[in-house]
């Protein structure tokens, strides 16, 4: 009798086939659940592989570390479905395993579990897919790291200068914070989920692991919510002439941080009662996953409508300007379009309804390229912003004048500049700080 295929070997091969998208700990947890259920059923029958002899000639019920085989009479062939953990890894619902009950006991399982359940251990495409996933992990780690560093600097600049404090920049700061939280949540999730697949650590921090996934889902939804707020605010400014920005900002904060909490809480409660499996990082039940996916897609679609309508308004305004240069109109429109795409997250519309066979392309688009979105937004709306550059230059000149008051080069540079610091100080004293910040922020909308 040839030795049976080791379940751990099949498990390792299946995990590699699945591209490591399913955690080994979750698979082992499912395997233990199947074992406990099988032993309970065999115990109720009063026989099986529990140290009890069968009451009649035949084959006793058996748990073979992969499947549960009920007791059978000699001469029968017993059929069972592929183990649940293999279906979980290979995403396959078809396939069966067989054993013959002979006078000498159970025969070997046939066909081999890896062949019957769709685990192709010799498929070279699995190695290529695994290598692609590793490259994606490196790319989005670099993307989120660079975005995190640049966003922290940009947020510090917007917070430091009072003249930049206005509703538009407040919304930008909240958006920066949402990108920062999104990057941090990705790092925390990777550290918790993929730190170790040792069986002894699988049940160590299961509650903490679920809390990490709740935090991760909240950060993702909050980021999409603030992208929606950006589109809603700019659309409101262009469409409505007069409105209370202070009251709108309070509503925007409630929408950006409050609405994701409602949906994520609903998802966590539903997941706890209907699909409390593993670390909640695998969404096998599509209906439960739509509690989060549905609002995200709706926000993307609404922002896309805002994007199209804002471009229509900008095109109409550019055409009414009497510059006489049509090429200049299209250049300004193209510039505004390129600025709005990362701010509104319009690029997410491409894969909002992507099929399953485009998953690898979607992963590359959302993880590798999407991880740099925070960096692009920070550069465009902080470091390349004329208002921010002007305030930083003024602060640098003031500091340079205080540190080196007697250097003629510094004085000459100020006298030859576009603005005189003394005149600018006098002019700034004529207006209150709130009026100055409002004037600075209203200089440019896009």
Tab-separated table of C-alpha atoms in Angstrom:
chain	number	residue	atom	x	y	z
A	1	UNK	CA	0.000	0.000	0.000
A	2	UNK	CA	1.631	3.256	-1.140
A	3	UNK	CA	1.838	6.077	1.405
A	4	UNK	CA	-0.859	8.743	1.285
A	5	UNK	CA	-0.072	12.262	0.202
A	6	UNK	CA	0.733	14.446	3.195
A	7	UNK	CA	-2.046	16.996	3.882
A	8	UNK	CA	0.516	19.611	4.885
A	9	UNK	CA	2.309	19.105	1.566
A	10	UNK	CA	-0.947	19.552	-0.329
A	11	UNK	CA	-1.698	22.559	1.843
A	12	UNK	CA	1.642	24.177	1.092
A	13	UNK	CA	1.311	23.510	-2.632
A	14	UNK	CA	-2.233	24.858	-2.660
A	15	UNK	CA	-1.180	27.975	-0.792
A	16	UNK	CA	1.513	28.578	-3.394
A	17	UNK	CA	-1.000	27.972	-6.191
A	18	UNK	CA	-3.374	30.523	-4.728
A	19	UNK	CA	-0.641	33.105	-4.885
A	20	UNK	CA	-0.476	33.421	-1.099
A	21	UNK	CA	-3.663	35.480	-1.173
A	22	UNK	CA	-5.134	33.209	1.474
A	23	UNK	CA	-3.407	33.045	4.824
A	24	UNK	CA	-2.143	29.676	5.991
A	25	UNK	CA	-3.496	30.335	9.477
A	26	UNK	CA	-7.024	30.765	8.129
A	27	UNK	CA	-6.731	27.534	6.162
A	28	UNK	CA	-5.489	25.627	9.199
A	29	UNK	CA	-8.343	27.069	11.237
A	30	UNK	CA	-10.842	25.718	8.712
A	31	UNK	CA	-9.047	22.366	8.722
A	32	UNK	CA	-9.368	22.134	12.502
A	33	UNK	CA	-13.052	23.001	12.303
A	34	UNK	CA	-13.612	20.167	9.822
A	35	UNK	CA	-11.714	17.775	12.077
A	36	UNK	CA	-13.790	18.691	15.136
A	37	UNK	CA	-17.038	18.330	13.189
A	38	UNK	CA	-15.985	14.948	11.806
A	39	UNK	CA	-14.969	13.598	15.210
A	40	UNK	CA	-18.264	14.717	16.716
A	41	UNK	CA	-20.198	12.899	13.998
A	42	UNK	CA	-18.119	9.745	14.412
A	43	UNK	CA	-18.505	9.921	18.168
A	44	UNK	CA	-22.287	10.010	17.839
A	45	UNK	CA	-22.121	6.880	15.718
A	46	UNK	CA	-20.143	5.148	18.480
A	47	UNK	CA	-17.390	4.077	16.156
A	48	UNK	CA	-14.625	5.377	13.951
A	49	UNK	CA	-11.054	6.411	14.432
A	50	UNK	CA	-11.530	7.160	18.139
A	51	UNK	CA	-10.210	3.948	19.650
A	52	UNK	CA	-13.574	2.151	19.274
A	53	UNK	CA	-14.078	-0.964	17.212
A	54	UNK	CA	-16.914	-1.111	14.679
A	55	UNK	CA	-19.919	-3.138	15.767
A	56	UNK	CA	-20.246	-4.925	12.424
A	57	UNK	CA	-17.790	-6.099	9.761
A	58	UNK	CA	-16.764	-3.314	7.407
A	59	UNK	CA	-14.808	-0.068	7.433
A	60	UNK	CA	-15.020	2.208	10.436
A	61	UNK	CA	-15.543	5.930	10.101
A	62	UNK	CA	-12.252	7.712	9.593
A	63	UNK	CA	-10.706	11.184	9.747
A	64	UNK	CA	-7.559	11.059	7.586
A	65	UNK	CA	-6.360	14.597	8.390
A	66	UNK	CA	-8.029	15.865	5.224
A	67	UNK	CA	-11.519	14.398	4.786
A	68	UNK	CA	-14.187	12.732	6.877
A	69	UNK	CA	-15.112	9.211	5.721
A	70	UNK	CA	-18.308	7.675	7.097
A	71	UNK	CA	-18.492	3.996	8.002
A	72	UNK	CA	-19.173	1.674	5.121
A	73	UNK	CA	-19.872	-1.971	4.335
A	74	UNK	CA	-17.280	-4.042	2.432
A	75	UNK	CA	-17.402	-3.770	-1.336
A	76	UNK	CA	-18.710	-0.206	-1.436
A	77	UNK	CA	-17.055	2.880	-2.871
A	78	UNK	CA	-17.490	6.009	-0.763
A	79	UNK	CA	-17.429	9.459	-2.351
A	80	UNK	CA	-16.802	12.732	-0.490
A	81	UNK	CA	-16.315	16.298	-1.703
A	82	UNK	CA	-12.926	17.911	-1.900
A	83	UNK	CA	-11.857	19.209	1.507
A	84	UNK	CA	-13.126	22.641	2.337
A	85	UNK	CA	-9.648	24.057	2.890
A	86	UNK	CA	-8.605	23.023	-0.635
A	87	UNK	CA	-11.736	24.609	-2.133
A	88	UNK	CA	-10.893	27.706	-0.126
A	89	UNK	CA	-7.398	27.853	-1.605
A	90	UNK	CA	-8.128	26.910	-5.208
A	91	UNK	CA	-11.499	28.720	-5.454
A	92	UNK	CA	-12.916	25.508	-6.914
A	93	UNK	CA	-16.254	23.993	-5.921
A	94	UNK	CA	-15.996	20.843	-8.076
A	95	UNK	CA	-14.143	17.627	-7.472
A	96	UNK	CA	-14.589	14.505	-5.387
A	97	UNK	CA	-12.418	11.972	-3.573
A	98	UNK	CA	-13.067	8.230	-3.388
A	99	UNK	CA	-12.133	5.286	-1.160
A	100	UNK	CA	-12.997	1.605	-1.512
A	101	UNK	CA	-14.072	-0.352	1.514
A	102	UNK	CA	-12.423	-3.812	1.283
A	103	UNK	CA	-12.149	-6.750	3.652
A	104	UNK	CA	-8.735	-5.424	4.689
A	105	UNK	CA	-10.112	-1.966	5.426
A	106	UNK	CA	-10.010	1.318	3.573
A	107	UNK	CA	-8.093	1.635	0.326
A	108	UNK	CA	-5.975	4.629	-0.555
A	109	UNK	CA	-7.748	7.812	-1.606
A	110	UNK	CA	-8.128	8.146	-5.348
A	111	UNK	CA	-7.534	10.196	-7.366
A	112	UNK	CA	-4.810	12.143	-5.618
A	113	UNK	CA	-6.246	15.144	-3.744
A	114	UNK	CA	-4.060	17.624	-5.576
A	115	UNK	CA	-5.309	16.350	-8.956
A	116	UNK	CA	-8.949	15.899	-7.984
A	117	UNK	CA	-9.262	19.311	-6.328
A	118	UNK	CA	-7.416	21.433	-8.878
A	119	UNK	CA	-4.043	21.907	-7.164
A	120	UNK	CA	-1.508	21.868	-9.972
A	121	UNK	CA	1.877	21.658	-8.253
A	122	UNK	CA	3.783	21.612	-11.567
A	123	UNK	CA	2.229	24.741	-13.076
A	124	UNK	CA	5.006	27.274	-13.726
A	125	UNK	CA	2.482	30.095	-13.995
A	126	UNK	CA	1.992	29.866	-10.234
A	127	UNK	CA	5.619	30.843	-9.683
A	128	UNK	CA	5.242	33.757	-12.084
A	129	UNK	CA	2.125	34.929	-10.281
A	130	UNK	CA	3.839	34.618	-6.923
A	131	UNK	CA	6.781	36.659	-8.231
A	132	UNK	CA	4.348	39.288	-9.553
A	133	UNK	CA	2.691	39.559	-6.152
A	134	UNK	CA	6.049	40.006	-4.469
A	135	UNK	CA	6.916	42.792	-6.903
A	136	UNK	CA	3.556	44.442	-6.228
A	137	UNK	CA	4.230	44.275	-2.510
A	138	UNK	CA	7.582	45.984	-2.959
A	139	UNK	CA	6.047	48.643	-5.212
A	140	UNK	CA	3.156	49.551	-2.939
A	141	UNK	CA	5.461	49.516	0.092
A	142	UNK	CA	7.696	52.056	-1.634
A	143	UNK	CA	4.637	54.017	-2.780
A	144	UNK	CA	2.999	54.211	0.631
A	145	UNK	CA	6.313	55.006	2.336
A	146	UNK	CA	7.108	57.900	0.002
A	147	UNK	CA	3.514	59.133	0.154
A	148	UNK	CA	3.565	59.007	3.951
A	149	UNK	CA	6.747	61.065	4.189
A	150	UNK	CA	5.628	63.711	1.685
A	151	UNK	CA	2.120	63.928	3.163
A	152	UNK	CA	3.492	64.541	6.660
A	153	UNK	CA	5.609	67.431	5.369
A	154	UNK	CA	2.720	68.872	3.361
A	155	UNK	CA	0.336	68.626	6.319
A	156	UNK	CA	2.866	70.363	8.565
A	157	UNK	CA	3.207	73.234	6.090
A	158	UNK	CA	-0.537	73.776	5.783
A	159	UNK	CA	-0.936	73.685	9.561
A	160	UNK	CA	1.998	76.020	10.247
A	161	UNK	CA	0.931	79.014	8.121
A	162	UNK	CA	-2.228	80.754	9.365
A	163	UNK	CA	-2.684	82.618	6.098
A	164	UNK	CA	-3.331	79.253	4.444
A	165	UNK	CA	-6.149	78.368	6.844
A	166	UNK	CA	-9.421	78.348	4.936
A	167	UNK	CA	-12.156	75.888	4.074
A	168	UNK	CA	-10.479	74.609	0.914
A	169	UNK	CA	-7.150	73.958	2.633
A	170	UNK	CA	-8.896	72.490	5.678
A	171	UNK	CA	-10.459	69.927	3.342
A	172	UNK	CA	-7.037	69.310	1.787
A	173	UNK	CA	-5.593	68.705	5.269
A	174	UNK	CA	-8.320	66.196	6.109
A	175	UNK	CA	-7.637	64.455	2.797
A	176	UNK	CA	-3.923	64.331	3.625
A	177	UNK	CA	-4.730	62.775	7.008
A	178	UNK	CA	-6.911	60.135	5.322
A	179	UNK	CA	-4.048	59.235	2.969
A	180	UNK	CA	-1.667	59.040	5.950
A	181	UNK	CA	-4.041	56.724	7.816
A	182	UNK	CA	-4.465	54.603	4.695
A	183	UNK	CA	-0.707	54.136	4.385
A	184	UNK	CA	-0.295	53.357	8.085
A	185	UNK	CA	-3.174	50.881	8.051
A	186	UNK	CA	-1.551	49.024	5.135
A	187	UNK	CA	1.719	48.702	7.019
A	188	UNK	CA	-0.053	47.545	10.188
A	189	UNK	CA	-2.170	45.040	8.254
A	190	UNK	CA	0.857	43.533	6.509
A	191	UNK	CA	2.756	43.308	9.797
A	192	UNK	CA	-0.125	41.479	11.505
A	193	UNK	CA	-1.290	39.205	8.685
A	194	UNK	CA	2.013	38.182	7.129
A	195	UNK	CA	4.429	38.353	10.052
A	196	UNK	CA	4.311	34.605	10.700
A	197	UNK	CA	2.431	31.592	9.418
A	198	UNK	CA	3.616	29.341	12.234
A	199	UNK	CA	0.760	27.186	13.466
A	200	UNK	CA	1.549	28.007	17.080
A	201	UNK	CA	0.858	31.704	16.426
A	202	UNK	CA	-2.338	31.274	14.438
A	203	UNK	CA	-4.642	31.707	17.444
A	204	UNK	CA	-2.437	34.121	19.377
A	205	UNK	CA	-3.983	37.490	18.474
A	206	UNK	CA	-7.197	36.673	16.642
A	207	UNK	CA	-9.236	39.485	18.282
A	208	UNK	CA	-6.473	42.010	17.661
A	209	UNK	CA	-6.188	40.811	14.063
A	210	UNK	CA	-9.907	41.488	13.494
A	211	UNK	CA	-9.583	44.943	15.050
A	212	UNK	CA	-6.704	45.674	12.671
A	213	UNK	CA	-8.895	44.690	9.712
A	214	UNK	CA	-11.724	46.924	10.999
A	215	UNK	CA	-9.271	49.824	11.276
A	216	UNK	CA	-7.914	49.042	7.804
A	217	UNK	CA	-11.391	49.034	6.223
A	218	UNK	CA	-12.269	52.282	8.020
A	219	UNK	CA	-9.142	54.032	6.702
A	220	UNK	CA	-9.898	52.893	3.157
A	221	UNK	CA	-13.499	54.097	3.319
A	222	UNK	CA	-12.471	57.394	4.965
A	223	UNK	CA	-10.023	58.042	2.135
A	224	UNK	CA	-12.739	57.510	-0.471
A	225	UNK	CA	-15.121	59.671	1.580
A	226	UNK	CA	-12.704	62.607	1.622
A	227	UNK	CA	-12.097	62.249	-2.106
A	228	UNK	CA	-15.882	62.617	-2.413
A	229	UNK	CA	-15.792	65.684	-0.140
A	230	UNK	CA	-13.170	67.284	-2.388
A	231	UNK	CA	-15.405	66.811	-5.408
A	232	UNK	CA	-18.519	67.972	-3.557
A	233	UNK	CA	-16.844	71.143	-2.264
A	234	UNK	CA	-15.397	72.205	-5.612
A	235	UNK	CA	-18.690	71.457	-7.352
A	236	UNK	CA	-20.530	73.543	-4.732
A	237	UNK	CA	-18.132	76.475	-5.152
A	238	UNK	CA	-18.598	76.515	-8.929
A	239	UNK	CA	-22.368	75.999	-8.925
A	240	UNK	CA	-23.573	77.940	-5.846
A	241	UNK	CA	-22.589	81.597	-5.544
A	242	UNK	CA	-23.198	82.152	-1.823
A	243	UNK	CA	-23.107	79.524	0.929
A	244	UNK	CA	-21.839	79.217	4.502
A	245	UNK	CA	-18.443	77.582	4.292
A	246	UNK	CA	-18.247	77.117	8.073
A	247	UNK	CA	-21.465	75.093	8.190
A	248	UNK	CA	-20.454	73.188	5.072
A	249	UNK	CA	-17.119	72.297	6.660
A	250	UNK	CA	-18.903	70.768	9.648
A	251	UNK	CA	-21.047	68.710	7.304
A	252	UNK	CA	-17.984	67.687	5.316
A	253	UNK	CA	-16.221	66.486	8.480
A	254	UNK	CA	-19.290	64.427	9.417
A	255	UNK	CA	-19.415	62.952	5.911
A	256	UNK	CA	-15.667	62.269	5.699
A	257	UNK	CA	-15.124	60.687	9.109
A	258	UNK	CA	-18.625	59.758	10.300
A	259	UNK	CA	-20.155	57.920	7.357
A	260	UNK	CA	-17.273	55.388	7.045
A	261	UNK	CA	-17.681	54.545	10.727
A	262	UNK	CA	-21.348	53.665	10.154
A	263	UNK	CA	-20.651	51.348	7.224
A	264	UNK	CA	-17.596	49.695	8.792
A	265	UNK	CA	-19.476	49.102	12.042
A	266	UNK	CA	-22.342	47.516	10.097
A	267	UNK	CA	-19.845	45.352	8.214
A	268	UNK	CA	-18.125	44.235	11.428
A	269	UNK	CA	-21.425	43.303	13.105
A	270	UNK	CA	-22.623	41.429	10.020
A	271	UNK	CA	-19.291	39.677	9.675
A	272	UNK	CA	-19.293	38.654	13.326
A	273	UNK	CA	-22.699	36.970	13.155
A	274	UNK	CA	-22.708	35.614	9.594
A	275	UNK	CA	-19.070	35.011	8.568
A	276	UNK	CA	-16.829	34.927	11.608
A	277	UNK	CA	-14.020	33.056	9.861
A	278	UNK	CA	-10.316	33.724	10.249
A	279	UNK	CA	-9.049	37.265	10.522
A	280	UNK	CA	-11.782	38.800	8.325
A	281	UNK	CA	-9.218	39.438	5.605
A	282	UNK	CA	-10.925	37.043	3.155
A	283	UNK	CA	-14.328	38.088	1.810
A	284	UNK	CA	-15.892	34.835	0.692
A	285	UNK	CA	-19.473	36.048	1.181
A	286	UNK	CA	-20.077	38.624	-1.550
A	287	UNK	CA	-23.280	39.965	-0.004
A	288	UNK	CA	-21.481	40.909	3.215
A	289	UNK	CA	-18.587	42.452	1.298
A	290	UNK	CA	-21.011	44.743	-0.527
A	291	UNK	CA	-21.699	46.526	2.779
A	292	UNK	CA	-18.301	48.181	2.211
A	293	UNK	CA	-17.838	47.811	-1.533
A	294	UNK	CA	-21.258	49.314	-2.351
A	295	UNK	CA	-20.720	52.740	-0.689
A	296	UNK	CA	-17.197	52.945	-2.136
A	297	UNK	CA	-18.434	52.370	-5.705
A	298	UNK	CA	-21.277	54.857	-5.187
A	299	UNK	CA	-18.809	57.513	-3.989
A	300	UNK	CA	-16.597	56.851	-7.031
A	301	UNK	CA	-19.568	57.212	-9.392
A	302	UNK	CA	-20.745	60.447	-7.707
A	303	UNK	CA	-17.248	61.908	-7.908
A	304	UNK	CA	-17.076	60.945	-11.579
A	305	UNK	CA	-20.346	62.849	-12.207
A	306	UNK	CA	-18.909	65.861	-10.345
A	307	UNK	CA	-15.741	65.589	-12.413
A	308	UNK	CA	-17.625	65.651	-15.735
A	309	UNK	CA	-19.870	68.519	-14.656
A	310	UNK	CA	-16.929	70.589	-13.347
A	311	UNK	CA	-15.075	70.118	-16.639
A	312	UNK	CA	-18.198	71.253	-18.480
A	313	UNK	CA	-18.407	74.400	-16.306
A	314	UNK	CA	-14.692	75.134	-16.753
A	315	UNK	CA	-14.941	74.694	-20.504
A	316	UNK	CA	-17.845	77.113	-20.661
A	317	UNK	CA	-16.018	79.689	-18.538
A	318	UNK	CA	-12.834	79.394	-20.554
A	319	UNK	CA	-14.735	79.938	-23.797
A	320	UNK	CA	-16.334	83.118	-22.453
A	321	UNK	CA	-12.947	84.656	-21.679
A	322	UNK	CA	-11.913	87.137	-24.373
A	323	UNK	CA	-8.332	86.042	-24.842
A	324	UNK	CA	-8.734	85.080	-28.464
A	325	UNK	CA	-6.430	82.072	-28.068
A	326	UNK	CA	-8.268	78.792	-28.365
A	327	UNK	CA	-5.109	76.751	-27.812
A	328	UNK	CA	-4.601	78.468	-24.460
A	329	UNK	CA	-8.155	77.505	-23.492
A	330	UNK	CA	-7.500	73.838	-24.131
A	331	UNK	CA	-4.182	73.967	-22.311
A	332	UNK	CA	-5.814	75.418	-19.189
A	333	UNK	CA	-8.643	72.910	-19.445
A	334	UNK	CA	-6.193	70.020	-19.798
A	335	UNK	CA	-4.209	71.302	-16.812
A	336	UNK	CA	-7.351	71.532	-14.698
A	337	UNK	CA	-8.348	68.029	-15.788
A	338	UNK	CA	-4.989	66.525	-14.832
A	339	UNK	CA	-5.154	68.305	-11.479
A	340	UNK	CA	-8.657	67.039	-10.725
A	341	UNK	CA	-8.081	63.353	-11.614
A	342	UNK	CA	-5.870	62.490	-8.589
A	343	UNK	CA	-7.820	64.840	-6.298
A	344	UNK	CA	-11.159	63.201	-7.090
A	345	UNK	CA	-9.834	59.667	-7.491
A	346	UNK	CA	-11.421	59.475	-10.949
A	347	UNK	CA	-8.933	56.784	-12.003
A	348	UNK	CA	-10.744	54.325	-9.713
A	349	UNK	CA	-13.704	54.329	-12.107
A	350	UNK	CA	-11.642	52.207	-14.514
A	351	UNK	CA	-11.823	49.098	-12.321
A	352	UNK	CA	-14.968	49.829	-10.305
A	353	UNK	CA	-16.764	46.942	-12.054
A	354	UNK	CA	-13.781	44.876	-13.124
A	355	UNK	CA	-14.301	41.126	-13.720
A	356	UNK	CA	-12.488	38.433	-11.804
A	357	UNK	CA	-10.122	37.617	-14.679
A	358	UNK	CA	-8.731	41.166	-14.521
A	359	UNK	CA	-7.776	40.834	-10.873
A	360	UNK	CA	-4.015	40.985	-11.430
A	361	UNK	CA	-4.310	44.142	-13.523
A	362	UNK	CA	-6.599	45.654	-10.916
A	363	UNK	CA	-4.148	44.812	-8.147
A	364	UNK	CA	-1.341	46.484	-10.060
A	365	UNK	CA	-3.473	49.563	-10.747
A	366	UNK	CA	-4.837	49.977	-7.218
A	367	UNK	CA	-1.861	48.843	-5.147
A	368	UNK	CA	1.220	49.771	-7.143
A	369	UNK	CA	-0.062	52.982	-8.747
A	370	UNK	CA	-2.702	53.880	-6.169
A	371	UNK	CA	-0.114	53.854	-3.392
A	372	UNK	CA	1.522	56.912	-5.014
A	373	UNK	CA	-1.745	58.880	-5.151
A	374	UNK	CA	-1.074	60.508	-1.772
A	375	UNK	CA	2.324	61.680	-2.990
A	376	UNK	CA	0.832	63.130	-6.194
A	377	UNK	CA	-1.937	64.944	-4.313
A	378	UNK	CA	0.522	66.389	-1.773
A	379	UNK	CA	2.876	67.631	-4.489
A	380	UNK	CA	0.143	69.172	-6.639
A	381	UNK	CA	-1.881	70.822	-3.898
A	382	UNK	CA	0.895	71.853	-1.526
A	383	UNK	CA	4.396	72.007	-2.953
A	384	UNK	CA	3.360	73.264	-6.420
A	385	UNK	CA	0.667	75.547	-5.010
A	386	UNK	CA	1.494	79.201	-5.630
A	387	UNK	CA	-0.046	80.306	-2.328
A	388	UNK	CA	2.065	77.850	-0.368
A	389	UNK	CA	5.224	78.786	-2.247
A	390	UNK	CA	4.575	82.485	-1.576
A	391	UNK	CA	4.084	81.933	2.155
A	392	UNK	CA	7.188	79.748	2.421
A	393	UNK	CA	9.257	82.364	0.550
A	394	UNK	CA	8.008	85.119	2.871
A	395	UNK	CA	8.824	83.073	5.935
A	396	UNK	CA	12.277	82.243	4.556
A	397	UNK	CA	13.001	85.918	3.849
A	398	UNK	CA	11.883	86.957	7.328
A	399	UNK	CA	14.062	84.297	8.939
A	400	UNK	CA	16.991	85.179	6.674
A	401	UNK	CA	16.652	88.872	7.539
A	402	UNK	CA	16.536	88.133	11.262
A	403	UNK	CA	19.514	85.794	11.188
A	404	UNK	CA	21.694	87.896	8.883
A	405	UNK	CA	20.518	91.510	9.251
A	406	UNK	CA	23.856	93.096	8.233
A	407	UNK	CA	24.625	91.032	5.149
A	408	UNK	CA	24.346	93.266	2.048
A	409	UNK	CA	23.543	90.322	-0.203
A	410	UNK	CA	20.400	89.589	1.734
A	411	UNK	CA	19.323	93.254	1.594
A	412	UNK	CA	20.065	93.479	-2.115
A	413	UNK	CA	18.075	90.332	-2.800
A	414	UNK	CA	15.064	91.832	-1.056
A	415	UNK	CA	15.408	95.196	-2.799
A	416	UNK	CA	15.666	93.529	-6.193
A	417	UNK	CA	12.734	91.173	-5.495
A	418	UNK	CA	9.188	91.505	-6.624
A	419	UNK	CA	7.965	92.697	-3.223
A	420	UNK	CA	9.435	94.841	-0.467
A	421	UNK	CA	9.228	93.230	3.000
A	422	UNK	CA	8.503	96.564	4.688
A	423	UNK	CA	5.747	97.418	2.224
A	424	UNK	CA	4.322	93.940	2.460
A	425	UNK	CA	4.336	94.191	6.261
A	426	UNK	CA	2.526	97.504	6.154
A	427	UNK	CA	0.036	96.183	3.687
A	428	UNK	CA	-0.575	93.092	5.725
A	429	UNK	CA	-1.238	95.158	8.858
A	430	UNK	CA	-4.146	96.870	7.138
A	431	UNK	CA	-6.158	93.673	7.003
A	432	UNK	CA	-7.104	91.264	9.745
A	433	UNK	CA	-5.562	87.757	9.725
A	434	UNK	CA	-8.891	86.181	8.814
A	435	UNK	CA	-9.295	88.531	5.844
A	436	UNK	CA	-5.747	87.798	4.754
A	437	UNK	CA	-6.287	84.059	4.857
A	438	UNK	CA	-9.578	84.361	3.017
A	439	UNK	CA	-7.964	86.505	0.345
A	440	UNK	CA	-5.055	84.106	-0.030
A	441	UNK	CA	-7.252	81.039	-0.242
A	442	UNK	CA	-9.721	82.556	-2.681
A	443	UNK	CA	-6.993	83.503	-5.129
A	444	UNK	CA	-7.272	80.190	-6.912
A	445	UNK	CA	-9.975	77.539	-6.714
A	446	UNK	CA	-8.221	74.906	-8.816
